[in-house]
mmCIF file of C-alpha atoms in Angstrom:
data_model
loop_
_atom_site.group_PDB
_atom_site.id
_atom_site.type_symbol
_atom_site.label_atom_id
_atom_site.label_comp_id
_atom_site.label_asym_id
_atom_site.label_seq_id
_atom_site.Cartn_x
_atom_site.Cartn_y
_atom_site.Cartn_z
ATOM 1 C CA MET A 1 -8.746 -18.667 4.047
ATOM 2 C CA LYS A 2 -10.385 -21.789 5.342
ATOM 3 C CA VAL A 3 -13.944 -20.810 4.454
ATOM 4 C CA ILE A 4 -13.187 -21.350 0.775
ATOM 5 C CA SER A 5 -13.659 -24.901 -0.450
ATOM 6 C CA SER A 6 -10.834 -26.662 -2.214
ATOM 7 C CA ARG A 7 -13.076 -26.895 -5.278
ATOM 8 C CA THR A 8 -13.398 -23.109 -5.452
ATOM 9 C CA LEU A 9 -9.656 -22.731 -5.043
ATOM 10 C CA VAL A 10 -9.039 -25.185 -7.878
ATOM 11 C CA LEU A 11 -11.361 -23.102 -10.054
ATOM 12 C CA ALA A 12 -9.570 -19.947 -9.038
ATOM 13 C CA ALA A 13 -6.262 -21.577 -9.904
ATOM 14 C CA ILE A 14 -7.599 -22.500 -13.340
ATOM 15 C CA ALA A 15 -8.805 -18.949 -13.923
ATOM 16 C CA THR A 16 -5.495 -17.586 -12.666
ATOM 17 C CA PHE A 17 -3.526 -19.867 -14.956
ATOM 18 C CA ALA A 18 -5.470 -18.520 -17.928
ATOM 19 C CA ILE A 19 -4.519 -14.912 -17.261
ATOM 20 C CA ALA A 20 -1.212 -15.085 -15.407
ATOM 21 C CA ALA A 21 0.964 -14.708 -18.489
ATOM 22 C CA CYS A 22 -0.178 -11.139 -19.123
ATOM 23 C CA ALA A 23 -0.388 -9.804 -15.570
ATOM 24 C CA HIS A 24 1.181 -6.709 -14.014
ATOM 25 C CA ASP A 25 2.765 -6.659 -10.574
ATOM 26 C CA PRO A 26 2.672 -3.272 -8.793
ATOM 27 C CA VAL A 27 4.183 -4.768 -5.608
ATOM 28 C CA ALA A 28 7.231 -6.059 -7.498
ATOM 29 C CA ASP A 29 7.620 -2.650 -9.149
ATOM 30 C CA SER A 30 7.630 -0.784 -5.815
ATOM 31 C CA LYS A 31 10.905 0.026 -4.073
ATOM 32 C CA THR A 32 10.169 1.431 -0.603
ATOM 33 C CA ILE A 33 8.043 0.067 2.221
ATOM 34 C CA GLU A 34 5.530 2.880 1.622
ATOM 35 C CA GLN A 35 5.249 2.094 -2.101
ATOM 36 C CA LYS A 36 4.846 -1.626 -1.336
ATOM 37 C CA ALA A 37 2.099 -0.839 1.169
ATOM 38 C CA ASP A 38 0.421 1.438 -1.413
ATOM 39 C CA ALA A 39 0.569 -1.355 -3.989
ATOM 40 C CA VAL A 40 -0.800 -4.044 -1.653
ATOM 41 C CA TYR A 41 -3.634 -1.774 -0.521
ATOM 42 C CA GLY A 42 -4.494 -0.959 -4.142
ATOM 43 C CA GLU A 43 -4.523 -4.649 -5.033
ATOM 44 C CA TYR A 44 -6.814 -5.315 -2.079
ATOM 45 C CA VAL A 45 -9.284 -2.718 -3.363
ATOM 46 C CA ILE A 46 -9.119 -4.173 -6.893
ATOM 47 C CA ALA A 47 -9.798 -7.695 -5.607
ATOM 48 C CA LYS A 48 -12.643 -6.422 -3.439
ATOM 49 C CA GLU A 49 -14.265 -4.672 -6.399
ATOM 50 C CA GLN A 50 -14.092 -7.926 -8.358
ATOM 51 C CA VAL A 51 -15.801 -9.716 -5.476
ATOM 52 C CA GLN A 52 -18.459 -6.980 -5.532
ATOM 53 C CA ALA A 53 -18.993 -7.637 -9.254
ATOM 54 C CA LEU A 54 -19.051 -11.406 -8.688
ATOM 55 C CA LEU A 55 -21.880 -11.000 -6.179
ATOM 56 C CA ALA A 56 -23.962 -9.395 -8.937
ATOM 57 C CA ASP A 57 -23.217 -12.211 -11.407
ATOM 58 C CA PRO A 58 -26.360 -14.372 -11.800
ATOM 59 C CA SER A 59 -24.342 -17.337 -13.093
ATOM 60 C CA VAL A 60 -22.639 -17.862 -9.717
ATOM 61 C CA ASP A 61 -24.606 -19.699 -7.021
ATOM 62 C CA ALA A 62 -25.423 -18.039 -3.695
ATOM 63 C CA ALA A 63 -23.407 -20.484 -1.570
ATOM 64 C CA THR A 64 -20.206 -19.770 -3.502
ATOM 65 C CA LYS A 65 -20.892 -16.043 -3.394
ATOM 66 C CA THR A 66 -21.343 -16.215 0.375
ATOM 67 C CA LYS A 67 -18.019 -18.035 0.827
ATOM 68 C CA ILE A 68 -16.159 -15.513 -1.305
ATOM 69 C CA ALA A 69 -17.857 -12.538 0.387
ATOM 70 C CA ASN A 70 -17.005 -13.908 3.842
ATOM 71 C CA ALA A 71 -13.399 -14.510 2.796
ATOM 72 C CA THR A 72 -13.219 -10.885 1.653
ATOM 73 C CA VAL A 73 -14.684 -9.605 4.901
ATOM 74 C CA ALA A 74 -12.090 -11.681 6.817
ATOM 75 C CA THR A 75 -9.308 -9.797 4.992
ATOM 76 C CA THR A 76 -10.741 -6.360 5.817
ATOM 77 C CA PRO A 77 -9.220 -5.780 9.309
ATOM 78 C CA ALA A 78 -5.671 -6.366 8.010
ATOM 79 C CA ALA A 79 -6.300 -4.044 5.039
ATOM 80 C CA ASP A 80 -7.757 -1.375 7.344
ATOM 81 C CA ASP A 81 -4.641 -1.596 9.547
ATOM 82 C CA LEU A 82 -2.490 -1.247 6.431
ATOM 83 C CA PHE A 83 -4.365 1.888 5.357
ATOM 84 C CA SER A 84 -4.057 3.362 8.875
ATOM 85 C CA GLY A 85 -0.330 2.605 8.791
ATOM 86 C CA LEU A 86 -0.005 4.395 5.457
ATOM 87 C CA THR A 87 -1.781 7.546 6.670
ATOM 88 C CA ALA A 88 0.235 7.530 9.910
ATOM 89 C CA TYR A 89 3.491 7.251 7.950
ATOM 90 C CA SER A 90 2.445 10.007 5.553
ATOM 91 C CA SER A 91 1.516 12.271 8.458
ATOM 92 C CA ALA A 92 4.780 11.603 10.340
ATOM 93 C CA GLU A 93 6.827 12.287 7.226
ATOM 94 C CA SER A 94 4.944 15.526 6.460
ATOM 95 C CA ASP A 95 5.488 16.674 10.049
ATOM 96 C CA LEU A 96 9.210 15.957 9.763
ATOM 97 C CA VAL A 97 9.483 17.912 6.498
ATOM 98 C CA ALA A 98 7.612 20.820 8.118
ATOM 99 C CA SER A 99 9.950 20.622 11.144
ATOM 100 C CA LYS A 100 6.984 19.792 13.350
ATOM 101 C CA GLY A 101 7.884 16.144 13.921
ATOM 102 C CA THR A 102 10.851 13.915 14.684
ATOM 103 C CA GLN A 103 12.797 11.222 12.869
ATOM 104 C CA ALA A 104 11.895 8.897 15.741
ATOM 105 C CA ALA A 105 8.192 9.346 14.907
ATOM 106 C CA VAL A 106 8.883 8.496 11.259
ATOM 107 C CA ASP A 107 10.898 5.430 12.283
ATOM 108 C CA THR A 108 8.031 4.243 14.478
ATOM 109 C CA ALA A 109 5.565 4.781 11.634
ATOM 110 C CA VAL A 110 7.802 2.771 9.264
ATOM 111 C CA ALA A 111 8.081 -0.069 11.792
ATOM 112 C CA ASN A 112 4.298 -0.159 12.214
ATOM 113 C CA LEU A 113 3.721 0.014 8.474
ATOM 114 C CA SER A 114 6.135 -2.861 7.960
ATOM 115 C CA LYS A 115 4.211 -4.940 10.498
ATOM 116 C CA TRP A 116 0.814 -4.190 8.904
ATOM 117 C CA LEU A 117 2.235 -4.930 5.459
ATOM 118 C CA ALA A 118 3.576 -8.335 6.559
ATOM 119 C CA GLN A 119 0.153 -9.114 7.999
ATOM 120 C CA ALA A 120 -1.914 -7.937 5.015
ATOM 121 C CA GLN A 121 0.163 -9.030 2.013
ATOM 122 C CA PRO A 122 -0.431 -12.828 2.182
ATOM 123 C CA LEU A 123 -4.154 -12.274 2.727
ATOM 124 C CA VAL A 124 -4.403 -9.878 -0.208
ATOM 125 C CA ASP A 125 -2.407 -12.259 -2.422
ATOM 126 C CA GLU A 126 -4.867 -15.008 -1.544
ATOM 127 C CA LEU A 127 -7.818 -12.757 -2.315
ATOM 128 C CA MET A 128 -6.297 -11.760 -5.655
ATOM 129 C CA THR A 129 -5.830 -15.438 -6.537
ATOM 130 C CA LEU A 130 -9.392 -16.142 -5.536
ATOM 131 C CA VAL A 131 -10.811 -13.618 -7.986
ATOM 132 C CA GLY A 132 -8.446 -14.676 -10.748
ATOM 133 C CA GLY A 133 -6.273 -11.597 -10.601
ATOM 134 C CA ALA A 134 -2.984 -13.199 -9.605
ATOM 135 C CA LYS A 135 0.186 -11.712 -10.992
ATOM 136 C CA LYS A 136 3.395 -12.999 -12.500
ATOM 137 C CA MET B 1 -1.945 -6.133 -21.382
ATOM 138 C CA THR B 2 -1.872 -6.335 -25.137
ATOM 139 C CA THR B 3 -5.020 -6.283 -27.233
ATOM 140 C CA SER B 4 -4.322 -9.780 -28.582
ATOM 141 C CA VAL B 5 -4.024 -11.224 -25.060
ATOM 142 C CA GLN B 6 -7.238 -9.465 -24.057
ATOM 143 C CA SER B 7 -8.936 -11.023 -27.078
ATOM 144 C CA VAL B 8 -7.726 -14.486 -26.077
ATOM 145 C CA LEU B 9 -9.019 -13.990 -22.529
ATOM 146 C CA ALA B 10 -12.380 -12.781 -23.792
ATOM 147 C CA ALA B 11 -12.572 -15.835 -26.059
ATOM 148 C CA VAL B 12 -11.771 -18.184 -23.148
ATOM 149 C CA VAL B 13 -14.571 -16.627 -21.090
ATOM 150 C CA SER B 14 -16.982 -16.807 -24.009
ATOM 151 C CA ILE B 15 -16.180 -20.439 -24.868
ATOM 152 C CA THR B 16 -16.435 -21.514 -21.221
ATOM 153 C CA ARG B 17 -19.826 -19.858 -20.887
ATOM 154 C CA THR B 18 -20.992 -21.463 -24.123
ATOM 155 C CA VAL B 19 -19.872 -24.952 -23.040
ATOM 156 C CA ALA B 20 -21.551 -24.461 -19.663
ATOM 157 C CA GLY B 21 -24.708 -23.358 -21.444
ATOM 158 C CA VAL B 22 -24.720 -26.454 -23.671
ATOM 159 C CA LEU B 23 -24.200 -28.728 -20.648
ATOM 160 C CA SER B 24 -27.097 -26.970 -18.915
ATOM 161 C CA ASN B 25 -29.438 -27.934 -21.754
ATOM 162 C CA PRO B 26 -31.957 -30.427 -20.327
ATOM 163 C CA VAL B 27 -31.574 -32.808 -23.284
ATOM 164 C CA VAL B 28 -27.782 -32.827 -23.022
ATOM 165 C CA ALA B 29 -27.984 -33.121 -19.238
ATOM 166 C CA ALA B 30 -30.241 -36.146 -19.648
ATOM 167 C CA VAL B 31 -27.704 -38.085 -21.698
ATOM 168 C CA LEU B 32 -24.505 -36.884 -20.043
ATOM 169 C CA PRO B 33 -23.763 -37.555 -16.380
ATOM 170 C CA THR B 34 -22.503 -33.996 -15.937
ATOM 171 C CA GLY B 35 -24.026 -33.326 -12.533
ATOM 172 C CA ALA B 36 -22.745 -29.983 -11.275
ATOM 173 C CA ILE B 37 -20.356 -29.418 -14.180
ATOM 174 C CA PRO B 38 -22.345 -26.566 -15.788
ATOM 175 C CA GLY B 39 -22.339 -24.618 -12.513
ATOM 176 C CA TYR B 40 -18.663 -25.428 -12.096
ATOM 177 C CA LEU B 41 -17.858 -24.082 -15.559
ATOM 178 C CA LEU B 42 -20.014 -21.017 -15.073
ATOM 179 C CA LEU B 43 -18.110 -20.194 -11.909
ATOM 180 C CA ALA B 44 -14.820 -20.739 -13.745
ATOM 181 C CA ALA B 45 -16.015 -18.370 -16.470
ATOM 182 C CA ALA B 46 -17.145 -15.802 -13.907
ATOM 183 C CA LEU B 47 -13.763 -15.953 -12.147
ATOM 184 C CA ALA B 48 -11.910 -15.679 -15.450
ATOM 185 C CA GLU B 49 -14.045 -12.657 -16.290
ATOM 186 C CA ARG B 50 -13.219 -11.064 -12.931
ATOM 187 C CA GLY B 51 -9.543 -11.803 -13.488
ATOM 188 C CA GLU B 52 -9.693 -10.116 -16.861
ATOM 189 C CA ALA B 53 -11.384 -7.046 -15.359
ATOM 190 C CA ALA B 54 -8.837 -6.933 -12.517
ATOM 191 C CA GLN B 55 -5.986 -6.797 -15.021
ATOM 192 C CA GLY B 56 -7.154 -3.403 -16.280
ATOM 193 C CA ASP B 57 -7.112 -1.985 -12.761
ATOM 194 C CA LEU B 58 -3.733 -3.614 -12.053
ATOM 195 C CA VAL B 59 -2.296 -1.837 -15.079
ATOM 196 C CA ALA B 60 -3.567 1.503 -13.714
ATOM 197 C CA LEU B 61 -2.215 0.785 -10.211
ATOM 198 C CA ASP B 62 1.102 -0.313 -11.690
ATOM 199 C CA ALA B 63 1.334 3.001 -13.559
ATOM 200 C CA GLN B 64 0.674 4.956 -10.340
ATOM 201 C CA ILE B 65 3.327 2.964 -8.462
ATOM 202 C CA LYS B 66 5.885 3.349 -11.266
ATOM 203 C CA ALA B 67 5.291 7.125 -11.313
ATOM 204 C CA ALA B 68 5.723 7.249 -7.534
ATOM 205 C CA VAL B 69 8.944 5.207 -7.733
ATOM 206 C CA ALA B 70 10.288 7.523 -10.444
ATOM 207 C CA GLN B 71 9.646 10.502 -8.178
ATOM 208 C CA GLY B 72 10.987 8.780 -5.047
ATOM 209 C CA ARG B 73 7.717 9.036 -3.098
ATOM 210 C CA GLY B 74 4.609 7.056 -2.225
ATOM 211 C CA LEU B 75 1.157 7.554 -3.709
ATOM 212 C CA SER B 76 -0.138 11.098 -3.274
ATOM 213 C CA VAL B 77 -2.750 11.914 -0.647
ATOM 214 C CA ASP B 78 -5.350 12.291 -3.416
ATOM 215 C CA GLU B 79 -4.462 8.958 -5.038
ATOM 216 C CA LEU B 80 -4.626 7.132 -1.714
ATOM 217 C CA ALA B 81 -7.936 8.840 -0.865
ATOM 218 C CA GLN B 82 -9.400 7.622 -4.163
ATOM 219 C CA TRP B 83 -8.398 4.030 -3.393
ATOM 220 C CA LYS B 84 -9.924 4.389 0.061
ATOM 221 C CA GLN B 85 -13.152 5.723 -1.439
ATOM 222 C CA ARG B 86 -13.358 2.723 -3.789
ATOM 223 C CA ASP B 87 -12.648 0.451 -0.812
ATOM 224 C CA ASP B 88 -15.520 2.009 1.154
ATOM 225 C CA VAL B 89 -17.957 1.601 -1.752
ATOM 226 C CA ALA B 90 -17.049 -2.082 -2.200
ATOM 227 C CA THR B 91 -17.204 -2.681 1.563
ATOM 228 C CA ALA B 92 -20.714 -1.235 1.763
ATOM 229 C CA SER B 93 -21.868 -3.225 -1.247
ATOM 230 C CA ILE B 94 -20.538 -6.546 0.078
ATOM 231 C CA ALA B 95 -21.968 -5.866 3.542
ATOM 232 C CA THR B 96 -25.362 -5.086 2.009
ATOM 233 C CA TRP B 97 -25.281 -8.328 -0.001
ATOM 234 C CA LEU B 98 -24.339 -10.401 3.068
ATOM 235 C CA ALA B 99 -27.062 -8.705 5.142
ATOM 236 C CA ALA B 100 -29.653 -9.466 2.453
ATOM 237 C CA GLN B 101 -28.583 -13.117 2.443
ATOM 238 C CA ALA B 102 -28.810 -13.284 6.236
ATOM 239 C CA ASN B 103 -32.279 -11.680 6.164
ATOM 240 C CA ALA B 104 -33.443 -14.119 3.496
ATOM 241 C CA LYS B 105 -32.287 -17.044 5.636
ATOM 242 C CA ALA B 106 -33.875 -15.599 8.765
ATOM 243 C CA ALA B 107 -37.239 -15.002 7.059
ATOM 244 C CA PRO B 108 -39.790 -17.682 7.982
ATOM 245 C CA ALA B 109 -40.446 -20.216 5.214
ATOM 246 C CA LYS B 110 -43.887 -19.938 3.608
#
């Protein structure tokens, strides 16, 4: 996330350090690719809501808010792909259970979901760190 | 997150804001070469506050994931739809804020 200054990242690291000891990690608790994707998407939404709250905080200057908002927007396409991958997987699996789909369709959905997850996870981790919500 | 840890985090945020407030005092600022330090601390406090708020949501997400793992499934359609709805609300809010900033910049200076 190159739009964020090193100074902001240092601040985020300080904030993260203060809270890391008590954090929860839904991604680490998940077992399957679908559960991991669910967890990463949820974390993305949580981070985004914190950015939304930060934009309403009068103690933060407009330039910093703009950088953080732009960094969040830059993460959105990967998160949208991840959500699409999750719904596609869910649909393929439901079709298979209802004998309307094939195992091949589920396998394709899993492969796509895995790709979207690999793309989104580092970006979401960075966003979580930025808003001080990093996990341990 | 335990109550005692939450209390410590709240205290850290409070103290940071207080220190930043003291440094922002014009008299203090006149004798200390603090420069941008108050703004720096205020941002640190704001980020710490956001981190604290995020922890509550992480606990809830963690509980949903653990329940899904226990049942050998992913999040339910309803659970996922709720996350998507929250995503859409935040997206709209951030886009509105960025648009307002762009409009303010584009407006001719008086």
